[in-house]
Amino acid sequence: MKELKIQSFVKIRKYRSYKGGYGSYVAINLLNRNFKANKPNQKWVTDITQFALLNTRMYLSPIIDLYNGEVVSYNLSERPYFHQIEIC
């Protein structure tokens, strides 16, 4: 490459998470960063994680009990739907 006087350029993509909200509703901060629970089923949390599987993006949304870190339930989907994080 030096002999031919050519260079390669690598564009670094910076991750930017979604900063908006779902509609105009913003949830109340009930936990206030206190992620410990004194008894089972006192505090449950959830989030959506994206990963690649067989050339397909998959979205996993577990519901975790903060008392012992046990997965209470989970949802797996090919698209990140809002209903994945709703507790029915």
Short mmCIF file of C-alpha atoms in Angstrom, two decimals:
data_model
loop_
_atom_site.label_atom_id
_atom_site.label_comp_id
_atom_site.label_asym_id
_atom_site.label_seq_id
_atom_site.Cartn_x
_atom_site.Cartn_y
_atom_site.Cartn_z
CA MET A 1 0.00 0.00 0.00
CA LYS A 2 2.92 2.31 0.72
CA GLU A 3 4.42 1.60 -2.70
CA LEU A 4 1.14 2.39 -4.40
CA LYS A 5 0.55 5.36 -2.06
CA ILE A 6 -2.92 4.25 -1.09
CA GLN A 7 -4.60 4.35 2.32
CA SER A 8 -7.58 2.72 3.89
CA PHE A 9 -10.01 4.66 6.02
CA VAL A 10 -12.17 3.05 8.65
CA LYS A 11 -15.25 4.93 9.71
CA ILE A 12 -15.91 4.34 13.40
CA ARG A 13 -19.59 4.22 14.22
CA LYS A 14 -20.46 5.57 17.62
CA TYR A 15 -23.43 3.97 19.36
CA ARG A 16 -26.25 6.40 20.01
CA SER A 17 -29.15 5.17 22.05
CA TYR A 18 -32.68 6.38 21.51
CA LYS A 19 -33.23 9.47 23.67
CA GLY A 20 -36.92 9.94 22.99
CA GLY A 21 -39.91 8.54 24.76
CA TYR A 22 -42.87 6.42 23.89
CA GLY A 23 -45.47 9.03 23.04
CA SER A 24 -45.48 11.79 25.63
CA TYR A 25 -45.60 9.51 28.68
CA VAL A 26 -42.58 9.36 31.00
CA ALA A 27 -42.66 6.74 33.75
CA ILE A 28 -42.26 7.77 37.37
CA ASN A 29 -38.91 6.81 38.92
CA LEU A 30 -40.19 4.50 41.66
CA LEU A 31 -36.89 2.73 42.37
CA ASN A 32 -34.72 5.85 42.63
CA ARG A 33 -31.66 3.64 41.79
CA ASN A 34 -32.35 1.35 44.78
CA PHE A 35 -31.98 -2.04 43.07
CA LYS A 36 -32.21 -4.19 46.23
CA ALA A 37 -35.35 -5.89 47.51
CA ASN A 38 -35.99 -7.25 51.02
CA LYS A 39 -38.46 -9.95 49.98
CA PRO A 40 -39.45 -11.84 46.81
CA ASN A 41 -41.85 -10.21 44.32
CA GLN A 42 -41.31 -6.77 45.85
CA LYS A 43 -39.47 -5.27 42.85
CA TRP A 44 -39.45 -6.52 39.26
CA VAL A 45 -37.49 -4.86 36.45
CA THR A 46 -37.23 -5.36 32.70
CA ASP A 47 -35.31 -4.14 29.69
CA ILE A 48 -34.92 -5.11 26.03
CA THR A 49 -31.63 -6.54 24.76
CA GLN A 50 -30.83 -6.89 21.06
CA PHE A 51 -28.59 -9.67 19.73
CA ALA A 52 -27.92 -11.41 16.42
CA LEU A 53 -28.92 -15.03 15.89
CA LEU A 54 -28.63 -16.82 12.51
CA ASN A 55 -28.38 -13.52 10.59
CA THR A 56 -31.52 -12.21 12.30
CA ARG A 57 -31.84 -9.57 14.99
CA MET A 58 -33.65 -10.84 18.04
CA TYR A 59 -34.95 -8.88 21.03
CA LEU A 60 -35.04 -10.43 24.50
CA SER A 61 -37.03 -8.87 27.32
CA PRO A 62 -36.67 -10.67 30.66
CA ILE A 63 -38.56 -9.74 33.83
CA ILE A 64 -36.16 -10.07 36.77
CA ASP A 65 -36.96 -10.18 40.49
CA LEU A 66 -34.48 -7.87 42.27
CA TYR A 67 -34.61 -9.96 45.45
CA ASN A 68 -32.49 -12.81 44.04
CA GLY A 69 -31.95 -11.97 40.34
CA GLU A 70 -34.30 -14.75 39.23
CA VAL A 71 -35.88 -14.45 35.78
CA VAL A 72 -39.63 -14.50 36.43
CA SER A 73 -40.63 -14.37 32.77
CA TYR A 74 -39.22 -13.43 29.37
CA ASN A 75 -40.32 -12.54 25.86
CA LEU A 76 -38.37 -13.16 22.64
CA SER A 77 -39.30 -11.28 19.47
CA GLU A 78 -37.93 -10.34 16.04
CA ARG A 79 -38.94 -6.70 16.60
CA PRO A 80 -38.68 -4.50 19.72
CA TYR A 81 -42.37 -4.03 20.49
CA PHE A 82 -43.52 -1.93 23.42
CA HIS A 83 -45.77 -4.76 24.64
CA GLN A 84 -42.61 -6.77 25.46
CA ILE A 85 -42.10 -4.68 28.59
CA GLU A 86 -45.71 -4.43 29.73
CA ILE A 87 -46.73 -6.70 32.56
CA CYS A 88 -50.05 -8.36 31.87
#
